[in-house]
Amino acid sequence: IVVGAKTANGSSLYSGAAYVFDTSGDELHKLNGGPAWSQFGGSVGIDGTTVVIGAKYASPNGKDSGAAHLFDALTGQPAGNLAPSDGHVFQHFGSSVGIDGLHIVIGAEWDNGGGFSAGAMYLYEVQGGSFITKLLASDGAPNDDLGAAVAIANGIAVAGAASDDDDGADSGSAYVFDGAGWTDLGFALAGTNGEPLLDGGRTTVVLAQRRPDLHDGVARGGLHRHQRTLRGRRAGAEPRAAGAGGRLANRTDGLAHGGRLLARRRTVQLH
């Protein structure tokens, strides 16, 4: 288990840190790696013995361009650093991370490749951290913030666009990419606030953060469960709101477990 503490005094003032625990809750390692104010640990992921840590306010390519760091979960030793060759100021590379098997995905919520702050998701190999490709939304627009959240499992990657306007102002969408060529499957899961979680199977679950309840218009939050096939056709999409009295409890630091649920950036409790 890896837990991020993005404002901890790790290697320097408010640089952030991440902690590795075993499944009994015993602390194994404290991971440091970011400069001051970099929010190292703001996003975390783990699969097998590889840990990936995002630091979206690190500045390897200009102010707040962002970076990600790899560690060995067994030894706690650094295993590499990731920063895109096309990085730019305020890109926020590392705003979200995900890892599964052979692949790592990194969100860059303010990337300008598809328009000003349209956002992007970068794909890397776990082995050696080699860059594979950069993924953009097929209908991306300025200020969509694609990559605000990302997840990957079983050859399917999902990127949240928290400020996409398809279902109303800043309603959000989540975009699905197929590992066979890493292409956008051509549909977005709209109205989801763009917080994807993958269960490792055939279901994509997307968190709707403060989404107005379907019945009374109150901003309660909820969950959407989308069935899909690997061919990218949605077999069904059934929104499930939190219901009366539902509310969201968010955890701002990263939390990840090397099991079936990947790149979970917030812990969710529905009451």
XYZ file of C-alpha atoms in Angstrom:
271
model
C 0.000 0.000 0.000
C 1.292 3.485 -0.785
C -0.115 6.668 0.748
C 0.790 10.191 -0.331
C 1.278 13.205 1.933
C 1.656 16.047 -0.539
C 2.408 18.849 1.949
C 4.741 16.899 4.239
C 8.235 18.218 4.849
C 9.958 15.425 2.991
C 13.276 16.244 1.339
C 12.581 19.971 1.814
C 9.875 22.402 2.985
C 6.412 21.233 1.898
C 8.010 19.040 -0.749
C 5.664 16.164 0.045
C 6.311 12.517 0.757
C 4.824 9.058 0.297
C 4.697 6.118 2.676
C 4.799 2.434 1.795
C 2.986 -0.008 4.092
C 2.451 -3.728 4.007
C -1.096 -5.060 4.093
C -0.888 -5.406 7.878
C -0.424 -1.653 8.160
C 3.260 -1.733 9.094
C 5.277 1.106 7.577
C 8.064 -0.091 5.300
C 9.473 3.058 3.713
C 9.104 6.815 3.557
C 9.717 8.052 0.013
C 11.084 11.510 -0.744
C 12.032 13.016 -4.049
C 10.435 16.347 -4.761
C 11.801 19.862 -4.325
C 10.094 22.366 -2.043
C 6.396 22.996 -2.760
C 6.282 20.306 -5.469
C 3.397 18.276 -3.956
C 5.317 15.028 -4.293
C 2.745 12.421 -3.224
C -0.280 14.337 -4.491
C -0.949 11.288 -6.681
C 0.328 7.757 -6.152
C 0.081 4.315 -7.701
C 1.518 0.860 -7.078
C 1.528 -2.428 -8.936
C 3.784 -5.324 -8.029
C 7.026 -3.838 -6.771
C 6.803 -0.566 -8.712
C 5.586 2.647 -7.101
C 4.825 5.777 -9.123
C 4.522 9.170 -7.414
C 3.265 12.388 -9.002
C 4.624 15.843 -8.168
C 2.590 18.248 -10.277
C 4.276 21.405 -8.973
C 7.825 20.233 -9.674
C 9.512 22.405 -12.296
C 11.821 20.374 -14.584
C 10.327 22.037 -17.692
C 9.465 25.423 -16.202
C 7.376 26.528 -13.253
C 4.813 23.911 -12.134
C 5.440 21.798 -15.236
C 5.323 18.667 -13.077
C 7.110 15.343 -12.802
C 6.614 11.736 -11.729
C 8.998 9.487 -9.831
C 9.414 5.706 -9.775
C 10.488 3.689 -6.731
C 11.081 0.062 -5.810
C 8.445 -0.870 -3.226
C 10.675 -3.550 -1.668
C 13.750 -1.413 -1.103
C 12.329 2.105 -1.153
C 15.043 3.109 -3.609
C 14.448 5.461 -6.573
C 13.954 3.706 -9.910
C 13.633 6.636 -12.303
C 12.071 10.013 -13.017
C 9.515 10.899 -15.686
C 8.996 14.269 -17.360
C 7.714 14.787 -20.914
C 9.913 16.146 -23.685
C 7.154 18.617 -24.591
C 6.601 19.808 -21.035
C 5.817 23.449 -20.396
C 5.072 25.847 -17.552
C 1.930 25.100 -15.543
C 1.394 21.788 -17.349
C 0.828 19.889 -14.066
C 2.293 16.634 -15.359
C 1.811 14.196 -12.489
C -1.543 15.605 -11.426
C -2.690 11.965 -11.514
C -0.973 8.610 -12.018
C -1.955 5.018 -12.700
C -0.039 1.771 -13.135
C -0.998 -1.731 -14.224
C 1.239 -4.532 -15.430
C 3.538 -3.162 -18.124
C 2.165 0.368 -18.332
C 2.120 3.653 -16.439
C -0.252 6.525 -17.215
C 0.408 10.087 -16.087
C -2.136 12.893 -16.244
C -1.194 16.446 -17.207
C -4.370 18.380 -16.514
C -3.193 21.729 -17.925
C -1.337 20.460 -20.991
C -1.775 22.724 -24.025
C -1.414 20.106 -26.778
C -5.134 20.006 -27.558
C -5.801 23.645 -26.695
C -5.081 25.854 -23.725
C -5.325 23.657 -20.601
C -7.197 20.982 -22.577
C -5.094 18.381 -20.778
C -3.464 15.111 -21.769
C -2.516 11.637 -20.572
C 0.982 10.207 -21.132
C 1.729 6.502 -21.432
C 5.030 4.919 -20.368
C 6.503 1.435 -20.008
C 7.053 0.283 -16.442
C 10.347 -1.319 -17.418
C 12.808 1.508 -17.798
C 10.148 4.223 -17.887
C 10.285 4.479 -21.692
C 7.791 6.888 -23.275
C 5.126 5.233 -25.477
C 2.625 7.888 -26.525
C 0.660 10.963 -25.548
C -3.137 10.645 -25.494
C -5.578 13.494 -26.164
C -9.372 13.564 -26.205
C -10.814 13.228 -29.713
C -13.106 16.200 -29.046
C -10.920 18.013 -26.558
C -11.398 21.717 -25.968
C -9.587 24.437 -24.024
C -9.884 24.203 -20.237
C -11.217 20.608 -20.246
C -8.471 19.471 -17.806
C -8.100 15.982 -19.304
C -5.797 14.017 -17.045
C -7.103 15.474 -13.798
C -7.589 11.791 -12.951
C -6.377 8.664 -14.753
C -6.626 4.906 -14.349
C -5.467 1.838 -16.274
C -6.293 -1.872 -16.054
C -6.225 -4.825 -18.466
C -5.251 -2.783 -21.502
C -7.881 -0.099 -21.011
C -6.965 3.422 -19.877
C -9.431 6.046 -18.688
C -8.742 9.765 -18.323
C -10.994 12.213 -16.535
C -11.653 15.672 -17.972
C -12.959 17.403 -14.878
C -14.005 20.636 -16.599
C -15.425 19.235 -19.845
C -18.743 20.899 -20.727
C -20.535 18.131 -22.666
C -23.284 17.783 -20.049
C -23.282 21.359 -18.805
C -20.660 23.784 -17.545
C -17.789 21.896 -15.893
C -19.928 18.741 -15.752
C -16.912 16.622 -16.650
C -16.342 13.541 -18.771
C -14.163 10.450 -18.710
C -12.504 9.235 -21.924
C -11.734 5.582 -22.633
C -8.647 4.461 -24.591
C -8.055 0.948 -25.940
C -4.639 -0.638 -25.491
C -4.742 -1.989 -29.045
C -3.060 1.078 -30.514
C -4.041 3.284 -27.556
C -6.776 5.023 -29.481
C -9.672 7.023 -28.115
C -12.632 4.662 -28.403
C -14.778 7.519 -29.585
C -17.139 8.036 -26.683
C -16.971 9.921 -23.438
C -18.756 9.059 -20.237
C -20.411 12.440 -19.757
C -21.685 14.104 -16.622
C -19.238 12.204 -14.423
C -16.976 14.990 -13.152
C -14.135 12.957 -14.592
C -12.835 10.841 -11.706
C -12.304 7.350 -13.169
C -11.734 4.210 -11.145
C -11.170 0.835 -12.820
C -12.127 -2.450 -11.201
C -9.801 -4.545 -13.376
C -12.675 -6.223 -15.193
C -15.256 -5.066 -17.720
C -16.695 -2.225 -15.678
C -15.578 1.378 -15.466
C -16.740 3.190 -12.354
C -16.552 6.968 -12.420
C -16.938 9.239 -9.414
C -19.330 12.145 -9.831
C -17.960 14.710 -7.424
C -20.702 17.051 -6.194
C -22.911 16.098 -9.131
C -26.456 17.471 -8.698
C -28.806 14.749 -7.540
C -31.170 13.602 -10.278
C -34.260 14.277 -8.173
C -33.818 17.452 -6.162
C -30.874 19.223 -7.816
C -28.752 19.224 -4.656
C -24.999 18.838 -5.216
C -24.563 15.509 -3.436
C -22.134 13.505 -5.515
C -22.625 9.953 -6.660
C -21.305 7.054 -8.670
C -21.801 6.089 -12.305
C -21.263 2.512 -13.377
C -20.602 2.017 -17.094
C -20.523 -1.402 -18.711
C -18.180 -1.659 -21.683
C -16.706 -4.106 -24.153
C -13.109 -4.143 -25.319
C -14.343 -3.051 -28.762
C -15.306 0.240 -27.180
C -19.063 0.043 -27.533
C -20.886 0.856 -24.398
C -23.216 -1.997 -23.518
C -25.070 0.167 -21.035
C -24.629 3.262 -18.955
C -26.650 3.509 -15.813
C -26.117 6.527 -13.573
C -26.375 5.784 -9.887
C -26.735 8.848 -7.714
C -25.923 8.802 -4.034
C -29.556 9.063 -3.032
C -31.192 11.093 -0.293
C -28.673 12.367 2.189
C -25.723 11.175 0.082
C -22.536 13.143 0.498
C -18.921 12.783 -0.498
C -15.986 12.465 1.865
C -12.803 13.231 -0.059
C -9.222 12.458 0.832
C -6.963 14.997 -0.817
C -3.754 12.953 -0.670
C -3.062 9.931 -2.827
C -3.890 6.366 -1.857
C -3.212 3.243 -3.901
C -3.131 -0.510 -3.390
C -1.475 -2.972 -5.733
C -4.698 -4.884 -6.330
C -7.656 -4.451 -8.647
C -8.418 -0.802 -7.952
C -5.847 1.498 -9.509
C -5.038 5.208 -9.462
C -7.664 5.994 -6.880
C -6.973 9.629 -6.112
C -9.630 10.058 -3.433
C -11.209 7.744 -0.934
C -14.990 7.840 -1.331
C -17.619 7.303 1.356
C -21.283 7.548 0.530
C -23.621 7.910 3.525
